[in-house]
Short mmCIF file of C-alpha atoms and ligand atoms in Angstrom, two decimals:
data_model
loop_
_atom_site.label_atom_id
_atom_site.label_comp_id
_atom_site.label_asym_id
_atom_site.label_seq_id
_atom_site.Cartn_x
_atom_site.Cartn_y
_atom_site.Cartn_z
CA MET U 49 20.58 -18.20 -12.35
CA ASP U 50 18.97 -20.07 -14.81
CA GLY U 51 21.65 -19.19 -17.25
CA ASN U 52 19.56 -16.82 -19.37
CA GLY U 53 18.75 -14.19 -16.97
CA PRO U 54 17.77 -11.29 -15.75
CA HIS U 55 14.58 -11.61 -15.21
CA PHE U 56 11.57 -9.44 -14.10
CA ALA U 57 9.88 -12.59 -11.68
CA ASN U 58 8.37 -9.10 -9.51
CA GLY U 59 7.06 -7.12 -12.28
CA ILE U 60 6.68 -3.37 -12.49
CA LYS U 61 5.16 -1.34 -9.83
CA ASN U 62 3.87 2.35 -10.26
CA GLY U 63 3.20 5.04 -7.31
CA TRP U 64 2.74 9.04 -7.14
CA ALA U 65 0.93 9.57 -10.52
CA ASP U 66 -0.69 12.96 -10.65
CA GLN U 67 -1.59 15.05 -14.24
CA ASN U 68 2.29 15.03 -15.59
CA SER U 69 4.09 12.47 -13.89
CA ILE U 70 4.83 8.80 -12.50
CA VAL U 71 7.11 6.59 -10.92
CA LEU U 72 8.01 3.46 -12.06
CA TRP U 73 9.55 0.54 -10.29
CA THR U 74 10.96 -3.19 -10.97
CA ARG U 75 13.67 -5.58 -9.98
CA LEU U 76 16.07 -7.76 -11.45
CA THR U 77 16.14 -11.72 -10.74
CA GLN U 78 17.66 -14.38 -11.18
CA ASP U 79 15.21 -16.47 -12.28
CA LYS U 80 11.78 -15.83 -14.06
CA LEU U 81 9.51 -17.09 -11.11
CA ALA U 82 10.23 -17.26 -7.47
CA HIS U 83 10.93 -20.43 -6.04
CA PHE U 84 6.98 -21.35 -4.61
CA LYS U 85 8.07 -25.04 -4.58
CA GLY U 86 11.14 -24.77 -1.92
CA GLU U 87 11.00 -26.09 1.63
CA PRO U 88 8.63 -24.34 4.43
CA PHE U 89 10.09 -22.17 7.12
CA ILE U 90 9.77 -23.70 10.76
CA GLU U 91 6.98 -21.60 12.76
CA ILE U 92 8.22 -20.57 16.01
CA PRO U 93 6.30 -19.46 19.21
CA VAL U 94 5.81 -15.68 19.56
CA GLY U 95 7.78 -15.69 23.09
CA LYS U 96 10.82 -17.09 21.05
CA MET U 97 10.06 -14.44 18.13
CA LYS U 98 10.34 -11.89 21.07
CA SER U 99 13.62 -13.05 22.91
CA LEU U 100 15.23 -13.39 19.29
CA ALA U 101 14.06 -9.67 18.44
CA GLU U 102 15.18 -8.24 21.90
CA ASN U 103 18.79 -10.13 21.87
CA GLN U 104 19.15 -9.51 18.51
CA ASP U 105 20.71 -13.05 18.44
CA LEU U 106 21.34 -13.06 14.78
CA GLU U 107 22.06 -16.84 14.51
CA GLY U 108 19.46 -17.74 16.33
CA ILE U 109 17.16 -15.64 14.06
CA TYR U 110 17.92 -18.00 11.19
CA ASN U 111 18.74 -21.41 12.86
CA THR U 112 15.57 -21.21 14.48
CA GLN U 113 13.47 -20.91 11.36
CA ILE U 114 15.28 -22.81 8.86
CA PRO U 115 15.50 -26.34 8.71
CA ASP U 116 19.08 -27.84 9.66
CA GLY U 117 21.17 -28.25 6.85
CA LEU U 118 19.15 -26.03 4.92
CA SER U 119 19.92 -22.35 3.68
CA LEU U 120 17.58 -18.77 3.05
CA LYS U 121 17.99 -19.86 -0.93
CA ASP U 122 16.46 -23.42 -0.50
CA MET U 123 13.20 -21.98 1.41
CA GLU U 124 10.06 -21.29 -0.21
CA GLY U 125 9.37 -17.98 -2.32
CA TYR U 126 13.02 -17.52 -2.80
CA CYS U 127 13.52 -14.87 -5.63
CA PRO U 128 16.99 -14.06 -5.57
CA GLY U 129 17.99 -10.25 -7.27
CA SER U 130 20.16 -9.86 -9.89
CA GLU U 131 22.96 -7.54 -11.01
CA GLY U 132 22.47 -6.42 -14.66
CA GLN U 133 20.59 -3.18 -16.74
CA VAL U 134 17.28 -2.12 -17.80
CA LEU U 135 15.53 -0.53 -20.13
CA LEU U 136 12.20 1.35 -20.82
CA LYS U 137 10.05 2.00 -23.53
CA TYR U 138 6.71 3.90 -23.26
CA HIS U 139 4.09 5.80 -25.28
CA LYS U 140 0.93 7.23 -25.05
CA TYR U 141 -1.46 4.50 -25.53
CA GLY U 142 -2.04 4.22 -29.47
CA ASP U 143 0.22 6.36 -30.14
CA SER U 144 3.97 4.14 -30.42
CA ALA U 145 4.68 6.19 -33.92
CA ASN U 146 6.29 8.72 -30.87
CA GLU U 147 7.60 6.20 -28.36
CA LYS U 148 10.23 7.60 -26.16
CA THR U 149 13.06 5.66 -24.85
CA VAL U 150 14.65 5.52 -21.24
CA ASP U 151 18.40 4.34 -22.15
CA TRP U 152 19.84 1.29 -20.22
CA ARG U 153 20.50 2.13 -16.54
CA SER U 154 22.49 -0.40 -14.03
CA VAL U 155 19.85 -1.61 -11.34
CA ASP U 156 20.93 -0.75 -7.66
CA PRO U 157 22.72 -4.15 -5.71
CA GLN U 158 22.66 -1.81 -2.75
CA LYS U 159 19.01 -1.47 -2.74
CA ASP U 160 18.28 -5.00 -3.78
CA PHE U 161 18.90 -4.53 -7.61
CA THR U 162 15.44 -2.05 -8.04
CA HIS U 163 15.59 0.24 -10.44
CA GLN U 164 13.08 3.47 -10.81
CA TRP U 165 12.20 5.62 -13.11
CA LYS U 166 10.31 9.07 -12.28
CA LEU U 167 8.38 10.29 -15.82
CA GLU U 168 7.60 13.74 -16.45
CA GLY U 169 5.94 15.51 -18.86
CA LEU U 170 3.59 13.13 -19.28
CA GLU U 171 -0.06 14.35 -20.70
CA ALA U 172 -2.90 14.65 -18.20
CA GLY U 173 -5.99 12.16 -18.57
CA GLU U 174 -4.36 9.91 -20.75
CA LYS U 175 -3.21 5.80 -20.99
CA TYR U 176 0.10 4.77 -21.35
CA SER U 177 2.15 1.64 -22.74
CA LEU U 178 4.97 0.68 -21.40
CA LYS U 179 7.44 -1.83 -21.96
CA ILE U 180 10.77 -3.05 -20.06
CA TYR U 181 13.54 -5.16 -20.96
CA ALA U 182 16.35 -6.68 -19.01
CA ARG U 183 20.09 -7.58 -19.58
CA ALA U 184 22.98 -8.91 -17.99
CA ASN U 185 25.16 -5.97 -19.24
CA LYS U 186 26.42 -3.77 -21.70
CA GLY U 187 26.88 -6.07 -25.07
CA ALA U 188 24.72 -8.77 -23.49
CA GLN U 189 21.43 -10.06 -25.31
CA ILE U 190 18.20 -8.82 -24.10
CA SER U 191 17.27 -11.74 -21.44
CA ASP U 192 13.76 -10.78 -20.36
CA SER U 193 11.01 -8.02 -21.21
CA ILE U 194 7.39 -7.43 -19.83
CA SER U 195 4.63 -5.09 -20.94
CA GLY U 196 2.72 -2.66 -18.72
CA SER U 197 0.51 0.39 -18.55
CA PHE U 198 -1.25 3.22 -16.27
CA LEU U 199 -3.59 6.05 -16.46
CA LEU U 200 -2.76 9.62 -15.29
CA PRO U 201 -5.67 11.54 -13.68
CA ALA U 202 -7.61 14.20 -15.79
CA ASP U 203 -7.13 18.16 -14.89
CA ARG U 204 -9.03 19.98 -12.92
CA GLN U 205 -11.26 21.08 -15.69
CA THR U 206 -11.93 18.07 -16.84
CA LYS U 207 -15.24 16.22 -16.23
CA ARG U 208 -14.97 12.53 -15.90
CA ASP U 209 -16.38 9.28 -14.26
CA VAL U 210 -13.73 7.81 -11.64
CA LYS U 211 -13.49 3.82 -10.22
CA PHE U 212 -11.07 3.81 -7.87
CA CYS U 213 -10.72 0.50 -5.52
CA VAL U 214 -9.05 0.39 -1.64
CA VAL U 215 -7.32 -2.54 -0.10
CA SER U 216 -5.44 -2.77 3.24
CA CYS U 217 -3.91 -5.37 5.21
CA HIS U 218 -2.71 -9.05 3.35
CA ASP U 219 0.52 -10.99 3.49
CA TYR U 220 1.93 -13.41 1.75
CA ASN U 221 1.03 -16.64 4.25
CA ARG U 222 -2.65 -15.62 4.54
CA ARG U 223 -3.16 -15.50 0.72
CA ASP U 224 -6.85 -17.53 -0.40
CA ASP U 225 -5.29 -18.84 -3.66
CA LEU U 226 -2.36 -20.75 -2.60
CA GLU U 227 -1.08 -20.75 -6.65
CA ASN U 228 -1.68 -17.09 -7.32
CA GLY U 229 -1.88 -14.90 -4.77
CA HIS U 230 -5.02 -12.96 -3.22
CA LYS U 231 -8.55 -13.37 -4.88
CA ILE U 232 -9.70 -9.44 -4.64
CA TYR U 233 -6.78 -8.59 -7.43
CA PRO U 234 -8.51 -10.54 -10.24
CA SER U 235 -11.61 -9.35 -8.84
CA MET U 236 -10.84 -5.62 -8.62
CA ALA U 237 -9.57 -6.01 -12.35
CA GLN U 238 -12.88 -6.85 -13.38
CA LEU U 239 -14.48 -3.96 -12.00
CA GLN U 240 -11.87 -1.80 -14.35
CA PRO U 241 -10.80 0.92 -12.09
CA ASP U 242 -8.68 3.55 -13.25
CA PHE U 243 -6.63 3.52 -10.05
CA TYR U 244 -6.10 1.71 -7.30
CA VAL U 245 -4.77 2.26 -3.40
CA HIS U 246 -2.92 0.04 -0.41
CA THR U 247 -2.93 1.61 2.65
CA GLY U 248 -0.66 -0.70 4.03
CA ASP U 249 0.13 -3.39 5.58
CA VAL U 250 1.20 -4.96 2.38
CA GLU U 251 3.08 -7.53 4.35
CA TYR U 252 3.58 -9.02 7.77
CA MET U 253 6.99 -8.93 8.75
CA ASP U 254 6.55 -9.58 12.53
CA LYS U 255 4.44 -12.67 11.83
CA PRO U 256 6.00 -15.76 11.04
CA THR U 257 7.40 -18.19 8.58
CA PRO U 258 9.24 -16.19 8.70
CA TYR U 259 9.73 -13.56 11.37
CA ALA U 260 11.70 -10.80 9.21
CA MET U 261 14.26 -9.47 11.97
CA THR U 262 16.79 -9.08 9.50
CA GLU U 263 17.11 -6.55 6.24
CA GLU U 264 17.44 -9.97 4.06
CA LEU U 265 14.48 -11.53 5.32
CA MET U 266 12.65 -8.27 5.30
CA ARG U 267 13.52 -8.26 1.39
CA PHE U 268 12.94 -11.89 1.18
CA LYS U 269 9.27 -11.42 1.97
CA TRP U 270 9.03 -8.22 -0.18
CA ASN U 271 10.41 -10.14 -3.10
CA ARG U 272 8.06 -13.64 -2.37
CA LEU U 273 4.42 -11.47 -2.02
CA PHE U 274 5.63 -9.63 -5.26
CA ALA U 275 6.20 -12.40 -7.16
CA LEU U 276 2.92 -13.56 -6.74
CA PRO U 277 0.82 -13.98 -10.13
CA PHE U 278 -2.05 -12.05 -9.14
CA GLN U 279 0.03 -9.47 -7.49
CA ARG U 280 2.00 -9.12 -10.25
CA SER U 281 -0.47 -9.03 -13.14
CA PHE U 282 -2.67 -6.43 -11.15
CA TYR U 283 0.37 -4.14 -10.41
CA ASN U 284 1.87 -4.19 -13.70
CA HIS U 285 -1.51 -2.92 -15.74
CA HIS U 286 -3.01 -0.27 -12.76
CA THR U 287 -2.18 2.97 -11.63
CA SER U 288 -0.98 2.69 -7.74
CA TYR U 289 -0.77 4.41 -4.12
CA PHE U 290 0.91 2.10 -2.04
CA MET U 291 0.86 3.74 1.72
CA LYS U 292 2.69 1.76 4.12
CA ASP U 293 1.68 0.66 8.10
CA ASP U 294 3.44 -0.70 11.35
CA HIS U 295 3.35 -4.40 10.09
CA ASP U 296 5.89 -3.37 6.82
CA VAL U 297 8.05 -2.05 9.46
CA GLY U 298 8.44 -4.21 11.90
CA PHE U 299 6.59 -4.37 15.04
CA ASP U 300 2.40 -4.08 15.35
CA ASP U 301 1.99 -0.20 16.20
CA SER U 302 5.33 0.50 15.92
CA TYR U 303 7.07 3.89 16.12
CA PRO U 304 10.52 5.57 16.76
CA GLY U 305 12.97 3.62 18.67
CA ARG U 306 10.23 0.09 18.58
CA ASP U 307 13.26 -1.96 16.22
CA TYR U 308 12.37 -5.49 14.92
CA GLY U 309 15.32 -7.49 15.97
CA MET U 310 18.50 -6.39 13.72
CA VAL U 311 16.28 -3.51 11.82
CA SER U 312 15.90 -0.16 13.28
CA PHE U 313 12.42 1.20 12.71
CA GLU U 314 14.09 3.86 10.52
CA ARG U 315 15.40 1.22 8.51
CA GLY U 316 12.29 -0.23 7.89
CA LEU U 317 10.76 3.09 6.45
CA GLU U 318 13.60 3.42 4.29
CA ILE U 319 13.39 -0.28 2.79
CA PHE U 320 9.72 0.82 2.08
CA ASP U 321 10.02 4.38 0.96
CA LEU U 322 13.44 4.47 -0.62
CA GLU U 323 13.83 0.53 -1.83
CA GLN U 324 10.96 -1.91 -2.65
CA PHE U 325 7.98 0.60 -3.30
CA PRO U 326 7.86 3.85 -5.85
CA SER U 327 9.64 6.76 -3.59
CA HIS U 328 8.72 9.98 -3.00
CA PRO U 329 10.41 13.08 -1.20
CA LYS U 330 7.22 13.21 1.10
CA ARG U 331 5.34 10.52 1.83
CA TYR U 332 1.97 11.99 1.72
CA LYS U 333 0.45 13.53 -1.39
CA THR U 334 -2.98 15.11 -2.61
CA ILE U 335 -4.13 14.62 -6.37
CA ARG U 336 -6.79 15.64 -8.56
CA TRP U 337 -8.96 13.43 -10.65
CA GLY U 338 -10.49 15.29 -12.80
CA LYS U 339 -13.43 18.13 -11.83
CA ASP U 340 -15.21 16.45 -9.23
CA LEU U 341 -12.80 14.52 -7.50
CA GLN U 342 -9.40 14.96 -5.05
CA ILE U 343 -7.74 12.13 -2.67
CA TRP U 344 -5.85 12.99 0.04
CA ILE U 345 -3.15 10.21 0.45
CA VAL U 346 -1.79 10.78 4.30
CA GLU U 347 1.46 9.03 6.06
CA GLY U 348 0.80 7.62 9.46
CA ARG U 349 4.61 6.19 10.29
CA ASN U 350 7.18 8.45 9.49
CA TYR U 351 6.31 10.99 11.34
CA ARG U 352 4.79 10.16 14.05
CA ASN U 353 5.99 10.39 18.02
CA GLN U 354 5.79 7.39 20.53
CA ASN U 355 2.98 5.53 21.17
CA TYR U 356 3.33 6.01 24.57
CA LEU U 357 3.23 9.25 25.23
CA GLU U 358 0.51 11.16 27.45
CA ASP U 359 -1.94 12.45 24.84
CA GLY U 360 -1.86 16.04 24.09
CA PRO U 361 -0.74 18.60 22.41
CA GLU U 362 2.76 17.45 21.46
CA LYS U 363 1.75 13.63 20.62
CA THR U 364 1.10 13.13 16.98
CA ILE U 365 1.02 10.75 14.23
CA TRP U 366 0.49 13.76 11.16
CA GLY U 367 3.47 15.71 12.50
CA THR U 368 2.79 19.49 12.32
CA ASP U 369 3.97 19.65 8.53
CA GLN U 370 1.10 17.25 7.42
CA LYS U 371 -1.30 18.87 8.86
CA GLN U 372 -0.39 21.99 7.60
CA TRP U 373 -0.27 20.84 4.59
CA PHE U 374 -3.97 18.67 4.93
CA TYR U 375 -5.63 21.94 6.54
CA ASN U 376 -4.04 24.38 3.03
CA THR U 377 -4.86 22.46 0.18
CA VAL U 378 -8.46 21.07 1.14
CA THR U 379 -9.02 24.62 1.73
CA GLU U 380 -8.08 25.40 -1.63
CA SER U 381 -9.81 22.56 -3.15
CA ASP U 382 -12.27 23.40 -5.31
CA ALA U 383 -13.54 19.81 -6.33
CA THR U 384 -17.06 18.37 -5.29
CA TYR U 385 -16.12 15.31 -3.57
CA LYS U 386 -12.83 15.08 -1.45
CA VAL U 387 -11.54 11.73 -0.24
CA LEU U 388 -9.21 11.22 2.38
CA ILE U 389 -7.08 8.01 2.35
CA THR U 390 -5.49 7.17 5.44
CA SER U 391 -3.81 3.79 6.59
CA SER U 392 -5.31 3.72 9.74
CA PRO U 393 -8.93 4.93 11.60
CA ILE U 394 -9.74 8.61 12.70
CA LEU U 395 -13.17 7.75 13.53
CA GLY U 396 -13.50 3.45 14.44
CA PRO U 397 -14.65 2.44 16.29
CA ASP U 398 -11.56 0.07 17.57
CA ARG U 399 -11.03 -1.91 20.60
CA VAL U 400 -11.12 -0.46 23.99
CA LYS U 401 -6.92 -1.56 24.34
CA LYS U 402 -5.25 0.14 21.04
CA ASN U 403 -2.94 2.59 21.33
CA ASP U 404 -1.84 3.06 17.77
CA ASN U 405 -4.54 5.19 15.88
CA LEU U 406 -6.38 8.73 15.85
CA SER U 407 -9.38 6.86 16.89
CA ASN U 408 -7.84 5.50 20.23
CA ALA U 409 -8.84 6.93 23.38
CA THR U 410 -4.75 7.65 23.46
CA TYR U 411 -4.98 9.83 20.67
CA SER U 412 -8.08 12.43 21.34
CA TYR U 413 -5.81 15.39 21.61
CA GLU U 414 -5.07 15.20 17.71
CA GLN U 415 -8.03 13.31 16.59
CA THR U 416 -10.38 16.15 17.71
CA GLU U 417 -8.09 18.87 16.06
CA ILE U 418 -8.72 17.24 12.59
CA LEU U 419 -12.20 16.10 12.87
CA ASP U 420 -12.78 19.88 14.14
CA PHE U 421 -11.33 20.71 10.45
CA ILE U 422 -13.11 18.50 8.92
CA LYS U 423 -16.81 19.12 10.53
CA LYS U 424 -16.50 22.47 8.49
CA GLN U 425 -15.99 20.89 5.19
CA LYS U 426 -18.41 19.87 2.46
CA ASN U 427 -18.12 16.58 1.15
CA LEU U 428 -15.08 15.16 2.44
CA PHE U 429 -15.28 11.46 3.48
CA ILE U 430 -12.67 9.36 4.96
CA VAL U 431 -11.59 5.95 3.52
CA ASN U 432 -8.88 3.61 5.77
CA GLY U 433 -7.64 0.39 6.51
CA ASP U 434 -5.31 -1.18 8.75
CA ARG U 435 -8.63 -2.66 10.60
CA HIS U 436 -9.22 -6.15 9.62
CA TRP U 437 -13.03 -5.53 9.54
CA GLN U 438 -15.56 -4.24 7.08
CA TYR U 439 -17.41 -0.96 8.47
CA VAL U 440 -18.94 2.37 7.63
CA THR U 441 -19.03 4.66 10.41
CA HIS U 442 -21.38 7.61 10.63
CA PHE U 443 -22.69 9.67 13.31
CA GLU U 444 -26.13 11.14 13.38
CA ASN U 445 -26.28 14.97 13.09
CA THR U 446 -22.55 15.08 11.49
CA ASN U 447 -21.05 15.21 7.91
CA LEU U 448 -18.63 12.76 9.47
CA TRP U 449 -18.65 9.24 7.40
CA GLU U 450 -15.60 6.69 7.19
CA PHE U 451 -15.40 3.95 5.04
CA GLY U 452 -12.82 1.17 6.56
CA CYS U 453 -12.11 -1.57 3.39
CA GLY U 454 -11.22 -4.69 5.28
CA ALA U 455 -8.74 -7.22 4.98
CA GLY U 456 -7.38 -8.39 1.92
CA ALA U 457 -8.68 -12.10 2.42
CA ASP U 458 -11.27 -14.10 4.67
CA VAL U 459 -8.58 -15.63 6.34
CA HIS U 460 -7.39 -12.50 7.63
CA ALA U 461 -10.43 -10.93 8.75
CA GLY U 462 -10.82 -10.58 12.99
CA GLY U 463 -10.58 -8.26 15.97
CA TRP U 464 -14.00 -7.55 16.34
CA LYS U 465 -16.97 -9.53 16.77
CA GLN U 466 -20.09 -9.08 14.10
CA GLU U 467 -22.39 -9.24 16.90
CA ASP U 468 -20.76 -5.92 18.25
CA PHE U 469 -23.11 -3.11 16.11
CA ARG U 470 -22.73 0.00 17.32
CA PRO U 471 -24.90 3.15 17.08
CA GLU U 472 -22.69 4.57 15.02
CA HIS U 473 -21.92 1.43 12.69
CA GLN U 474 -24.22 2.02 9.38
CA PHE U 475 -22.24 -1.23 7.99
CA LEU U 476 -20.19 -4.39 9.91
CA ARG U 477 -19.02 -7.33 8.30
CA VAL U 478 -16.45 -9.52 9.52
CA LYS U 479 -14.80 -10.57 6.33
CA GLY U 480 -12.11 -9.91 3.52
CA GLY U 481 -12.57 -8.15 0.17
CA PHE U 482 -11.92 -4.66 -0.67
CA LEU U 483 -14.00 -1.07 -1.28
CA SER U 484 -14.48 0.76 -4.59
CA VAL U 485 -15.48 4.37 -4.61
CA SER U 486 -17.31 5.19 -7.75
CA LEU U 487 -17.66 9.07 -8.75
CA THR U 488 -20.40 9.55 -11.89
CA THR U 489 -20.61 12.93 -13.62
CA GLU U 490 -23.71 12.42 -15.52
CA LYS U 491 -26.09 15.24 -15.27
CA GLN U 492 -24.75 15.61 -11.30
CA ALA U 493 -21.98 14.44 -10.23
CA ALA U 494 -22.41 11.88 -7.10
CA ILE U 495 -20.00 9.52 -5.15
CA LYS U 496 -20.74 5.73 -4.36
CA PHE U 497 -18.83 3.86 -1.97
CA ILE U 498 -19.49 0.30 -2.33
CA HIS U 499 -17.93 -3.05 -0.10
CA HIS U 500 -17.31 -5.79 -2.05
CA ASP U 501 -16.33 -9.50 -0.91
CA VAL U 502 -13.09 -11.22 -1.98
CA ALA U 503 -15.04 -11.96 -5.07
CA GLY U 504 -15.84 -8.57 -6.10
CA ASN U 505 -19.52 -9.08 -5.18
CA PRO U 506 -21.24 -5.90 -3.59
CA VAL U 507 -22.21 -6.14 0.14
CA ASN U 508 -23.17 -2.74 0.96
CA GLU U 509 -23.97 0.57 -1.04
CA VAL U 510 -23.59 4.07 0.72
CA SER U 511 -24.30 7.03 -1.94
CA PHE U 512 -23.85 10.74 -2.03
FE1 FE2 N 2070 -3.07 -4.91 9.62
#
């Protein structure tokens, strides 16, 4: 510790906002910044990684990736946690006279020195300001403080323009601004979105420098990513919904039983769901954003069974409860436009050999079931992450539309050939960026899906 901590090097994240509640997250750190000037990890071959993972070779996992004589604390991006206490003050924007305080709470060393607050009884459609404070222990001086803000959705009677951004797939090692993080964050902030959705693959545990085959290394990677200036300042001030996907948990295309080194699949889920991101008892939720828009956030890892099972009624990604919830809540909704946000594609197209998402041939049964339902709906659009290229898919003479937001940086894009433009493709771009969705309510409600490059320039637009 630099002597006057603890600090907030990982900022604030929020999640699961609805009309009256939101969950806030923070982590106490020893230092104000991560050690970005630390030593680089050694990149080991994929084959070596697989054998270390298979053999649960704990010593090897560290020895092969950290140079001789060094330890994790010497490495680039190290951002150690700290015991201590946090205090929260928040108030409706412009109404500091009615500020509320949540008294000092100790962070949880069992959960990587994080703390979460669930705020309830808030007012729909309002913007809130907040400030959090840190101290080492009861009686100690305040050692750090940071400010944040969030916006809550308006209720179902209120006509209001809404704009949101959707991002997928990025990691520390493939950031496109070495000093600050990913360019998409300041680009999105410029658009002043009401909220933001990350569809998962926020970080890649199974990519080198280091391959995160222990809980400690997974935390190292989360802490390093959330210490990046662009990420931190964006998350501090935007209402967010964080979803997860395979790489956040362990192996590519992971499923129950597919453990990663020392970390079981279930522990990978837990570290994401209960520790490193705002928590919610179920990992799916639907949120009305005013009269004309409702979104559905669905979970793609927690409720699936094994990818290798034979296709049929038992094989699932969504699970029975989530599917029934989706059908019920969509049927009950009177929102003008409905947007289903899924971490991986439903329509595709995807590469033939893939066996992980509903657009893959090995998941035809569940895909057909869900699409049969969607075909009966009016103005329901699919937005997805996972695939590292931007696309719009639409099958003629159907109401089926899917908008793939693509990867979060140009260096991260790939996996599809630009020349492979299929009949169902309305747009295809094998580059990084993000998707924005704008709902306008002037005269008649309209919805616009815009793909952007990493600088925020629009590269395609589809309106309804
Ligand atoms: Fe990905």
